[in-house]
CSV table of C-alpha atoms in Angstrom, one decimal:
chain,number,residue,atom,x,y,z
W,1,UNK,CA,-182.5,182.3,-11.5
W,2,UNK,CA,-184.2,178.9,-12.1
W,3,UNK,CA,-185.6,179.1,-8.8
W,4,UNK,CA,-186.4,182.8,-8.7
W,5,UNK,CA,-187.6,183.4,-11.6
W,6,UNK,CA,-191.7,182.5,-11.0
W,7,UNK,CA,-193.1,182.1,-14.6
W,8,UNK,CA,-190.8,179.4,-16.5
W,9,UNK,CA,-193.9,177.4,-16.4
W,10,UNK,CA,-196.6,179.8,-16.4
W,11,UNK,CA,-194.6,180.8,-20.4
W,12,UNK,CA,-193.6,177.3,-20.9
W,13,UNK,CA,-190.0,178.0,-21.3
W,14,UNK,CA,-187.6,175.4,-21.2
W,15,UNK,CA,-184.8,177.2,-19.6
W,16,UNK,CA,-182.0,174.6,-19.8
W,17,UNK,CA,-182.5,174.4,-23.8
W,18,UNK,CA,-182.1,178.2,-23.4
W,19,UNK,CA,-179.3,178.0,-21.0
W,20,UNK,CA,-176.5,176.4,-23.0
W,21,UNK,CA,-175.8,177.6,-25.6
W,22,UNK,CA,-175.9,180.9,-24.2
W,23,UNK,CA,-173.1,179.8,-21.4
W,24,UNK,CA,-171.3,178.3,-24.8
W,25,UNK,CA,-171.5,181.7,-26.5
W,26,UNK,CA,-170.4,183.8,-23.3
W,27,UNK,CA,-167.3,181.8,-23.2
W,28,UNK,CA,-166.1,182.2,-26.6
W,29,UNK,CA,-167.3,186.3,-26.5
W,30,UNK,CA,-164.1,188.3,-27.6
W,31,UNK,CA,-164.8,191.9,-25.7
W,32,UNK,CA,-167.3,192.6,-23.1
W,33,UNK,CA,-169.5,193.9,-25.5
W,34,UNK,CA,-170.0,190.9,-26.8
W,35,UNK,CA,-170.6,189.0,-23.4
W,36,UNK,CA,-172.7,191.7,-22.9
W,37,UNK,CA,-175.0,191.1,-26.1
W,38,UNK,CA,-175.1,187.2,-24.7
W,39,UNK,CA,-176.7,188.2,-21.7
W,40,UNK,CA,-178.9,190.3,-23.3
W,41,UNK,CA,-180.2,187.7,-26.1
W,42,UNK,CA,-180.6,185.1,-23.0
W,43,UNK,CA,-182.7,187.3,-20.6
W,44,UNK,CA,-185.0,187.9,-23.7
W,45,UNK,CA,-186.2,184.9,-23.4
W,46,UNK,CA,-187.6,185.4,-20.3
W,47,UNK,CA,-190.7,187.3,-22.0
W,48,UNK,CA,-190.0,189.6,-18.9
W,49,UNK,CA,-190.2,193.4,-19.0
W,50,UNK,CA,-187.9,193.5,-15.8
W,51,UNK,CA,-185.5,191.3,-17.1
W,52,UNK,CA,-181.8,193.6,-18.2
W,53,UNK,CA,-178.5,193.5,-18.3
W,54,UNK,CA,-176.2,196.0,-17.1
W,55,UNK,CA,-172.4,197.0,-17.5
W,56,UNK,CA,-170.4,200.4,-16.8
W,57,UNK,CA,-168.8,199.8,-20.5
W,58,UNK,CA,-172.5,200.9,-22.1
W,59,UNK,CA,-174.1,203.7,-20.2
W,60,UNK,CA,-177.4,204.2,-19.9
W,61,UNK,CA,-177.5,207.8,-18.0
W,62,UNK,CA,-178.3,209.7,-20.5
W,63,UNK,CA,-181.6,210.2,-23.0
W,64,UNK,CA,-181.9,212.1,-25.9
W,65,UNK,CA,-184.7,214.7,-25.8
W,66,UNK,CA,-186.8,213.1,-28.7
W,67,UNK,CA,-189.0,210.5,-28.8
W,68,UNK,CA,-190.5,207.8,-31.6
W,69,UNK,CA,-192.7,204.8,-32.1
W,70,UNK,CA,-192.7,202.5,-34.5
W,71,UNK,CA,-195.8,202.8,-37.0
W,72,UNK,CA,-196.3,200.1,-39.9
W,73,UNK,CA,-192.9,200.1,-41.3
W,74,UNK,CA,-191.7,203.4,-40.6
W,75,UNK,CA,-190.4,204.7,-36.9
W,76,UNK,CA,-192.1,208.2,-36.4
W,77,UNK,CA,-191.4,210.9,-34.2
W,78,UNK,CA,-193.9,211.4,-31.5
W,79,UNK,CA,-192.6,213.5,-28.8
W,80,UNK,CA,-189.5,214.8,-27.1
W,81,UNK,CA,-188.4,218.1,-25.1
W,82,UNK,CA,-189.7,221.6,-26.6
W,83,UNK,CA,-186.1,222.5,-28.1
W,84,UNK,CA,-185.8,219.2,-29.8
W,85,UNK,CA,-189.0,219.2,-31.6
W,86,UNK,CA,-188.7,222.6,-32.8
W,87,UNK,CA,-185.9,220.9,-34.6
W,88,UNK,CA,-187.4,218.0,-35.6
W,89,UNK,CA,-191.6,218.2,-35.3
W,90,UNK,CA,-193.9,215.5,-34.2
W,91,UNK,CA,-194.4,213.0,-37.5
W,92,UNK,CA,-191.1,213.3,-38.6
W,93,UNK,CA,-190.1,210.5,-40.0
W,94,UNK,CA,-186.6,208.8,-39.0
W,95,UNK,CA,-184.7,207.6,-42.0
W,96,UNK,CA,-181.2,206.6,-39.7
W,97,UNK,CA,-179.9,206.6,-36.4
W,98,UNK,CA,-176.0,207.2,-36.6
W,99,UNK,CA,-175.8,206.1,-39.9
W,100,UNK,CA,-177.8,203.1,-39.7
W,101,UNK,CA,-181.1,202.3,-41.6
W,102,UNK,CA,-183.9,203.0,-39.2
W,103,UNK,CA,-185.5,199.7,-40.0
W,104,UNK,CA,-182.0,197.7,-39.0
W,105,UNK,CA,-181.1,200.0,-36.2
W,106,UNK,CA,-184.4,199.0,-34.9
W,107,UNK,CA,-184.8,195.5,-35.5
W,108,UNK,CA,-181.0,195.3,-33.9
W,109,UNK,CA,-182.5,196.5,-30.4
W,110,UNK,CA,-185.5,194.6,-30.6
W,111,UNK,CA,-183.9,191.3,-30.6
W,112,UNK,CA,-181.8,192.3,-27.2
W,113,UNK,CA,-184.4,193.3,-25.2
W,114,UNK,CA,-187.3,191.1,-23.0
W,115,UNK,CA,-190.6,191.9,-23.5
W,116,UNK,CA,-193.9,190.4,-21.7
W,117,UNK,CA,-196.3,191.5,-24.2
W,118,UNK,CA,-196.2,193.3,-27.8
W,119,UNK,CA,-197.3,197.1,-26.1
W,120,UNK,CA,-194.2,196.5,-23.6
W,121,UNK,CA,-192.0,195.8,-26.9
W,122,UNK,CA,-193.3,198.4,-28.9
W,123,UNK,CA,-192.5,201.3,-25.9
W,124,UNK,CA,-189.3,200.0,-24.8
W,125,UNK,CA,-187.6,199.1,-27.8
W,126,UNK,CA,-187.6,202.9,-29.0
W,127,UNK,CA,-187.1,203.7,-25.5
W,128,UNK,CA,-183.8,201.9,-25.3
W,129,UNK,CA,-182.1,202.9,-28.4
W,130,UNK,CA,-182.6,206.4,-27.2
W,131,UNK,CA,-179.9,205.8,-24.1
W,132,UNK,CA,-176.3,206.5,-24.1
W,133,UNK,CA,-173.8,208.4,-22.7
W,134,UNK,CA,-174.6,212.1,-21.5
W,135,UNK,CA,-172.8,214.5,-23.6
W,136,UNK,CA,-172.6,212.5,-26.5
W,137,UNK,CA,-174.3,212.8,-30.0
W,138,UNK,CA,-176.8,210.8,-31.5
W,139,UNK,CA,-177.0,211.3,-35.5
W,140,UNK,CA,-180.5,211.2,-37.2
W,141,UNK,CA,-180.9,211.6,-40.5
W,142,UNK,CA,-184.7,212.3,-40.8
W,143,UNK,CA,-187.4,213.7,-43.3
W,144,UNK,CA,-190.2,216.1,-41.9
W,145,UNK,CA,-193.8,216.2,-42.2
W,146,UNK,CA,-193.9,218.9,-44.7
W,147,UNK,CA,-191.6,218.1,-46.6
W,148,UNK,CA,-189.8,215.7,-48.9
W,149,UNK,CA,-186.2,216.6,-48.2
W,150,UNK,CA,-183.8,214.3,-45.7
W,151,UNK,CA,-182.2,216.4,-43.1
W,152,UNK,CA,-179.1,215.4,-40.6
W,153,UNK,CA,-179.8,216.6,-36.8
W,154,UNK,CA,-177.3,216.0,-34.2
W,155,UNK,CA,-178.6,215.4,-30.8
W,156,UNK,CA,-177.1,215.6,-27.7
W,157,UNK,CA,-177.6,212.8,-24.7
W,158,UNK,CA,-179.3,214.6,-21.8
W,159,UNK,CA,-179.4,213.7,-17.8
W,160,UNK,CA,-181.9,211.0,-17.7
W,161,UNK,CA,-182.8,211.8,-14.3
W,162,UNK,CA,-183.7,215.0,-15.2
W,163,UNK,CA,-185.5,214.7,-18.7
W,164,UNK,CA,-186.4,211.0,-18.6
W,165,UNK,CA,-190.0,212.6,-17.3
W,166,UNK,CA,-190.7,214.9,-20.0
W,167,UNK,CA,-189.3,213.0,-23.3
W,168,UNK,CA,-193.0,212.1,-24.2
W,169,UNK,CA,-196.0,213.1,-26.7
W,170,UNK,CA,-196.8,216.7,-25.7
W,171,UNK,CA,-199.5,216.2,-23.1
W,172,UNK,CA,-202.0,219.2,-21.4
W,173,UNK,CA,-201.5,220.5,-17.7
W,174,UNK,CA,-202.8,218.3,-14.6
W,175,UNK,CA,-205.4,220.4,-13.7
W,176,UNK,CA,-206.3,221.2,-17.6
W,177,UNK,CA,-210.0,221.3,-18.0
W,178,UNK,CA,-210.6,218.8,-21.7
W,179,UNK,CA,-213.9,219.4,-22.0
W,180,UNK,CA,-217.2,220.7,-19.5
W,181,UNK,CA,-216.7,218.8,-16.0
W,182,UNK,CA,-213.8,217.0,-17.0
W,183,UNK,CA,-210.5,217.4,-15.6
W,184,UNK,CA,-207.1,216.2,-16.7
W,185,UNK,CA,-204.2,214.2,-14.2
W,186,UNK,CA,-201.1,213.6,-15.4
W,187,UNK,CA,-200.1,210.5,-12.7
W,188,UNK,CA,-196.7,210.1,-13.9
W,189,UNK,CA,-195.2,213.6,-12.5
W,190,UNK,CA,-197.7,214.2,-9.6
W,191,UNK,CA,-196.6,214.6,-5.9
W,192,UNK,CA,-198.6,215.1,-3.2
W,193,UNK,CA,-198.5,219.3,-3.5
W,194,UNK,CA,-199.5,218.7,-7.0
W,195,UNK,CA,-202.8,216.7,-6.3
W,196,UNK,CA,-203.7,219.1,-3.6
W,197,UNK,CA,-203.7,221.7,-5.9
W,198,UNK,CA,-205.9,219.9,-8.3
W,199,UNK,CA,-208.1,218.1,-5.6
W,200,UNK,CA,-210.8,221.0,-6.0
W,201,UNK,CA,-211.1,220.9,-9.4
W,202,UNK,CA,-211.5,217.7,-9.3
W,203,UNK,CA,-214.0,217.5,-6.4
W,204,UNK,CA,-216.5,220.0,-8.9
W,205,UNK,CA,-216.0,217.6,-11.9
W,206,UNK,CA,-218.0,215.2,-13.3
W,207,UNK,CA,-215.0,213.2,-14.3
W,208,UNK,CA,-211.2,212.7,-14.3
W,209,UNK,CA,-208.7,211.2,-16.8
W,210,UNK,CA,-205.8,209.9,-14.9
W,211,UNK,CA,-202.8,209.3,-17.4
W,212,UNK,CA,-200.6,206.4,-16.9
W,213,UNK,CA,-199.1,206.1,-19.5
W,214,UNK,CA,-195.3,206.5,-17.8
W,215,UNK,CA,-194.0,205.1,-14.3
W,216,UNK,CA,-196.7,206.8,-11.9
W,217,UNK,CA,-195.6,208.0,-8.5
W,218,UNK,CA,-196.8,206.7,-5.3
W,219,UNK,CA,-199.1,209.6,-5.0
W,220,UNK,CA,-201.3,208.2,-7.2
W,221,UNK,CA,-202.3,205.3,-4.8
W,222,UNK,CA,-203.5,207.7,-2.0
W,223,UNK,CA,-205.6,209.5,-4.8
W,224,UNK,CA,-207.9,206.2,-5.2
W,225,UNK,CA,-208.8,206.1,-2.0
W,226,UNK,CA,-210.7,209.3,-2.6
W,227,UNK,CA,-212.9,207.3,-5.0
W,228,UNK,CA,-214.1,204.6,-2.3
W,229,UNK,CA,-215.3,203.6,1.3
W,230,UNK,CA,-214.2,200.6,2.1
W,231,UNK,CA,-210.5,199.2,2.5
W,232,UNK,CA,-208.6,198.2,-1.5
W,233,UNK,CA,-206.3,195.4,-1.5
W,234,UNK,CA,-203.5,195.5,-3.3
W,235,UNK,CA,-202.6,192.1,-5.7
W,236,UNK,CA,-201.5,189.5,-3.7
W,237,UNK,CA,-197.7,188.9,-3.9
W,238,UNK,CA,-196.1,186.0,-3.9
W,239,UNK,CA,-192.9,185.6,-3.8
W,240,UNK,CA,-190.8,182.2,-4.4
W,241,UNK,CA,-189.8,179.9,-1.5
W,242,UNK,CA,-186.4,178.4,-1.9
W,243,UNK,CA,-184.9,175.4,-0.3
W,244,UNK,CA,-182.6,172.9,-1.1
W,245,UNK,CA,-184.4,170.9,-3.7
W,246,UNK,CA,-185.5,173.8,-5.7
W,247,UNK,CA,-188.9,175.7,-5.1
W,248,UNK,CA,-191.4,175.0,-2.5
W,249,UNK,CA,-194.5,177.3,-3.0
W,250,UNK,CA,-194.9,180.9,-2.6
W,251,UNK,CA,-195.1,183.6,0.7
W,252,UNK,CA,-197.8,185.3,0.3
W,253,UNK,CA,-198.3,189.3,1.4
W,254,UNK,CA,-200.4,192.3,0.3
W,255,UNK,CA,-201.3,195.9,1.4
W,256,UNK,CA,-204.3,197.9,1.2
W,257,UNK,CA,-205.2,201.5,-0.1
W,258,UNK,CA,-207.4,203.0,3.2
W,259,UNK,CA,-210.4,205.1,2.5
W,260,UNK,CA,-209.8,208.9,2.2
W,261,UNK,CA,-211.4,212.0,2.9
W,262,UNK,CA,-213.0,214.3,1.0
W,263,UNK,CA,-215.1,211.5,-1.3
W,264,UNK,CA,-214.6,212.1,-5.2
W,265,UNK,CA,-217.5,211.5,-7.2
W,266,UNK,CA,-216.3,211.8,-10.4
W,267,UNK,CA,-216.1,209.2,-12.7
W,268,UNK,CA,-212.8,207.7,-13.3
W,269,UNK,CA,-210.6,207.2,-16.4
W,270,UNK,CA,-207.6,205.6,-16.9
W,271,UNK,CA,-205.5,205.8,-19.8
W,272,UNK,CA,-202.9,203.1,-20.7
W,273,UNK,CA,-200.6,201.8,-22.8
W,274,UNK,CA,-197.7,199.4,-23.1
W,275,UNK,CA,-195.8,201.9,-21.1
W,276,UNK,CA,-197.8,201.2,-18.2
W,277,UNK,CA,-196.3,198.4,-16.3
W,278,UNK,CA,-195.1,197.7,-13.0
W,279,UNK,CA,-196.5,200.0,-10.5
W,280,UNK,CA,-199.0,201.2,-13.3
W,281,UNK,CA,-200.2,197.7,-13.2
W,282,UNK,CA,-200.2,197.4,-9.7
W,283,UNK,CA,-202.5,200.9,-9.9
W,284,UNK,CA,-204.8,199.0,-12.8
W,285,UNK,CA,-205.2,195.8,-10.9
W,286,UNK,CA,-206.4,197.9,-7.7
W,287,UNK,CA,-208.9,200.0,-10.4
W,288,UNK,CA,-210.3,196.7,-12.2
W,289,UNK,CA,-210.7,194.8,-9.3
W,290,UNK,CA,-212.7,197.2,-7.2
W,291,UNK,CA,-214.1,198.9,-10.7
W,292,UNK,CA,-212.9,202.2,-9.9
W,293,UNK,CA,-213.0,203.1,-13.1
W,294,UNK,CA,-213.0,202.6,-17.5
W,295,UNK,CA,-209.6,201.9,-19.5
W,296,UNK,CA,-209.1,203.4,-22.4
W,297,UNK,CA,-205.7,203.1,-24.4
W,298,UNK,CA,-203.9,200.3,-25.5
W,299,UNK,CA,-203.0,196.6,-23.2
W,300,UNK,CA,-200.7,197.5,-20.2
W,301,UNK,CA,-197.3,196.0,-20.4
W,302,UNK,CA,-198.1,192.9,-18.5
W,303,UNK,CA,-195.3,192.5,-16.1
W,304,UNK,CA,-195.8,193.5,-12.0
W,305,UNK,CA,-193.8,192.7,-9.6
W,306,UNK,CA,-191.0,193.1,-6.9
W,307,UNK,CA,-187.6,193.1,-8.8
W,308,UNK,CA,-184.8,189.8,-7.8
W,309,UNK,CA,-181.5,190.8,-8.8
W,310,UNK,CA,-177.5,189.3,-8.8
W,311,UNK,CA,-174.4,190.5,-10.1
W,312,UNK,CA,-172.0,188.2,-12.2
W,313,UNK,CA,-168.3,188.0,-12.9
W,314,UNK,CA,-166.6,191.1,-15.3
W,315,UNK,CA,-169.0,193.9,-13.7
W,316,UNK,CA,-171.8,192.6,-15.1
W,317,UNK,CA,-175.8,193.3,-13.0
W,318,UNK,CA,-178.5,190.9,-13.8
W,319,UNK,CA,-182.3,191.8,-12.6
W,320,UNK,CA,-185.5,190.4,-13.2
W,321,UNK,CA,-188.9,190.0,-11.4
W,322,UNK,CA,-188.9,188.0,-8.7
W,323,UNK,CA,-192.7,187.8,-7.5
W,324,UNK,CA,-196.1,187.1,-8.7
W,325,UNK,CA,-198.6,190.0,-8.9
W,326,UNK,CA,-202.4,187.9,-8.6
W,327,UNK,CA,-205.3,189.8,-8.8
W,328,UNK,CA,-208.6,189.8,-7.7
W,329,UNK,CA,-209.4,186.8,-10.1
W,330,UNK,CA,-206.4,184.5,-8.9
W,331,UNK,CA,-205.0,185.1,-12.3
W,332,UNK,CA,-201.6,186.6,-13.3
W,333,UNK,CA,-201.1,189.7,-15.5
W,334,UNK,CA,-197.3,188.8,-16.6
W,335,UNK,CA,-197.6,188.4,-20.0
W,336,UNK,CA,-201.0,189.2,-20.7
W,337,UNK,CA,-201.6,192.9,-19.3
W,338,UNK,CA,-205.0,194.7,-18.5
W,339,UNK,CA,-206.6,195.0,-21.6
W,340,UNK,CA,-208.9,198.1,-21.9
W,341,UNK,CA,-212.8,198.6,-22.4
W,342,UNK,CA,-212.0,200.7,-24.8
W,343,UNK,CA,-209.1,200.1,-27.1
W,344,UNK,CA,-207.4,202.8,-29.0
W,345,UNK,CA,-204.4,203.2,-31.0
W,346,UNK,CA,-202.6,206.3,-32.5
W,347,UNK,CA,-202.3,206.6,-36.0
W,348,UNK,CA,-199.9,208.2,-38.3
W,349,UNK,CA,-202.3,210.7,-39.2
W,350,UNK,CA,-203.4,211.6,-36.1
W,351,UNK,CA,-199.7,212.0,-34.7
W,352,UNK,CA,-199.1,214.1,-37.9
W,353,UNK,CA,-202.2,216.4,-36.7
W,354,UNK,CA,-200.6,216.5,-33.5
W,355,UNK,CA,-203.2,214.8,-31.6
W,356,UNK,CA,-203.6,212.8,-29.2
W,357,UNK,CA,-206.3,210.1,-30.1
W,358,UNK,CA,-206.8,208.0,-26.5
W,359,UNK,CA,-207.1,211.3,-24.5
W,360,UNK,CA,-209.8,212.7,-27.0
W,361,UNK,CA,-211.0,209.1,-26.8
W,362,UNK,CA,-211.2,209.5,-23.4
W,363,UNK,CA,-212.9,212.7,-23.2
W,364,UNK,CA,-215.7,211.8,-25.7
W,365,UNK,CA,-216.4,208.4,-23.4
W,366,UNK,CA,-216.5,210.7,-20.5
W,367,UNK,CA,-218.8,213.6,-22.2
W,368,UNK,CA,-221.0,210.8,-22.9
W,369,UNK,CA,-221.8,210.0,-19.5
């Protein structure tokens, strides 16, 4: 990992000061769990959003069907599968997870997981206490919106394959028209049937709000070069050159987006969050460095990148990210993100009013011309 990992210096981490006591602690761990929780406090200090730990003794399969952020001091429902909220409504707040004071149950994940940037820690935290074995229960003892009385609600751990997708705020139909001219696409479920059914709405509009905030699809590169005529570049990877002695430079390699027919003329926008990392960013670095389009949202997660990984002894898979992502700019998102022209954050009241403040943010930017 010293080698492959390409942003020790670029974060100033001294990973040797890191490294040792963490291979002290790993061999006095008593269970696997416990080497387990090693691993994970050492990769967090990667600052990488790529950076995990996995083991067959903790499964991660399964997801329950709600979803929460943290807001101030409290951790507020903000989404999750139909069935689930009509059991516990958006801006609910969560008192405990199995038992545990939300506050502690939170702070306990937060310290095992790596995170680039703030937005990244803010999604994925939440994110990762909600995974566990399918069929199990998860316990919340939580108090509603409306009212002032706790209430327990068992949950059940779904297929993550299957639901990971839809556990989200509640969001309108790709293909929803938000306002006159103004069409909404949803990039993080859409196939190539699905844009093709939009594509003449959006050819009549006068603009377009393209969600990312979720892991898009690669569909949603072939859409941008509808809004162009000349060749886009992807970032410009580079990936680490080993020898003997350590690291000797980077290989460098890209790809482009090719003009596509019909032309869009629509005006573009994008809306982000810390969710959107990865291939979001690689999607936001192709739109800011050829100005596609406006951001609106909150800073992407700041971590891009192909994915280097290695299993260890006692069943154990390590990955992190294994490339640089340089825009346009020579620069390096990894720990810094795209930050948007137009920055918005939910509130508590707004979630409680059930809406959603960066796609009406959106939509008034757009309506304004």
């Amino acid at each position: 990992m010293r080698w492959h990992y390409p942003f020790f210096d670029e974060l100033s981490i001294d990973w040797p000061s890191k490294l040792r006591p963490a291979l002290i602690a790993a061999a006095g761990a008593r269970s696997g769990a416990e080497l387990h929780d090693t691993l994970l406090f050492l990769l967090a200090e990667l600052r990488d959003n790529h950076a995990q730990v996995k083991h067959l003794s903790r499964s991660s399969a399964g997801i329950v069907p709600l979803s929460w952020r943290r807001i101030s001091d409290e951790i507020i429902v903000v989404g999750g599968t139909a069935s689930a909220l009509a059991r516990v409504p958006v801006g609910s707040r969560i008192v405990e997870f199995d038992g545990i004071p939300a506050a502690e149950a939170y702070l306990s994940m937060d310290r095992r997981v790596s995170a680039a940037t703030q937005g990244y820690r803010d999604s994925v935290t939440p994110f990762s206490m909600s995974l566990g074995q399918i069929g199990a229960l998860k316990t919340f003892l939580v108090q509603p919106p409306t009212s002032g009385e706790n209430e327990t609600i068992a949950l059940p751990y779904l297929d993550r394959e299957i639901f990971d997708p839809v556990v989200r705020e509640p969001r309108p139909a790709t293909g929803a028209i938000l306002a006159d001219g103004i069409v909404y696409v949803d990039l993080e479920m859409l196939d190539q049937a699905g844009w093709a059914a939009v594509l003449p709405k959006v050819l009549e509009a006068k603009a377009v709000v393209f969600d990312v905030r979720g892991y898009i699809t690669n569909t949603a590169f072939g859409i941008m070069g509808h809004f162009t005529d000349t060749r886009l570049w992807s970032p410009t990877w580079q990936t680490p050159i080993i020898v003997a002695t350590g690291t000797s430079g980077y290989q460098n390699s890209r790809w482009a987006v090719m003009p596509a027919q019909p032309r869009i003329d629509a005006k573009a926008f994008f809306l982000v969050d810390g969710r959107s990392g990865s291939a979001d960013e690689t999607l936001a670095q192709i739109v800011r460095d050829n100005r596609l389009g406006v951001f609106v949202g909150e800073p992407t997660a700041g971590t891009n990148g192909n994915i280097a990984s290695f299993d260890v002894p006692c069943g154990f898979s390590v990955r992190f990210t294994g490339m640089r992502a340089i825009g346009a700019d020579g620069a390096s998102i990894h720990g810094k993100g795209i930050v948007p022209e137009h920055v918005v954050k939910p509130t508590l009241s707004g979630i409680r009013e059930g809406r959603d403040e960066v796609l009406e943010a959106a939509v008034a930017i757009a309506a304004g011309g």
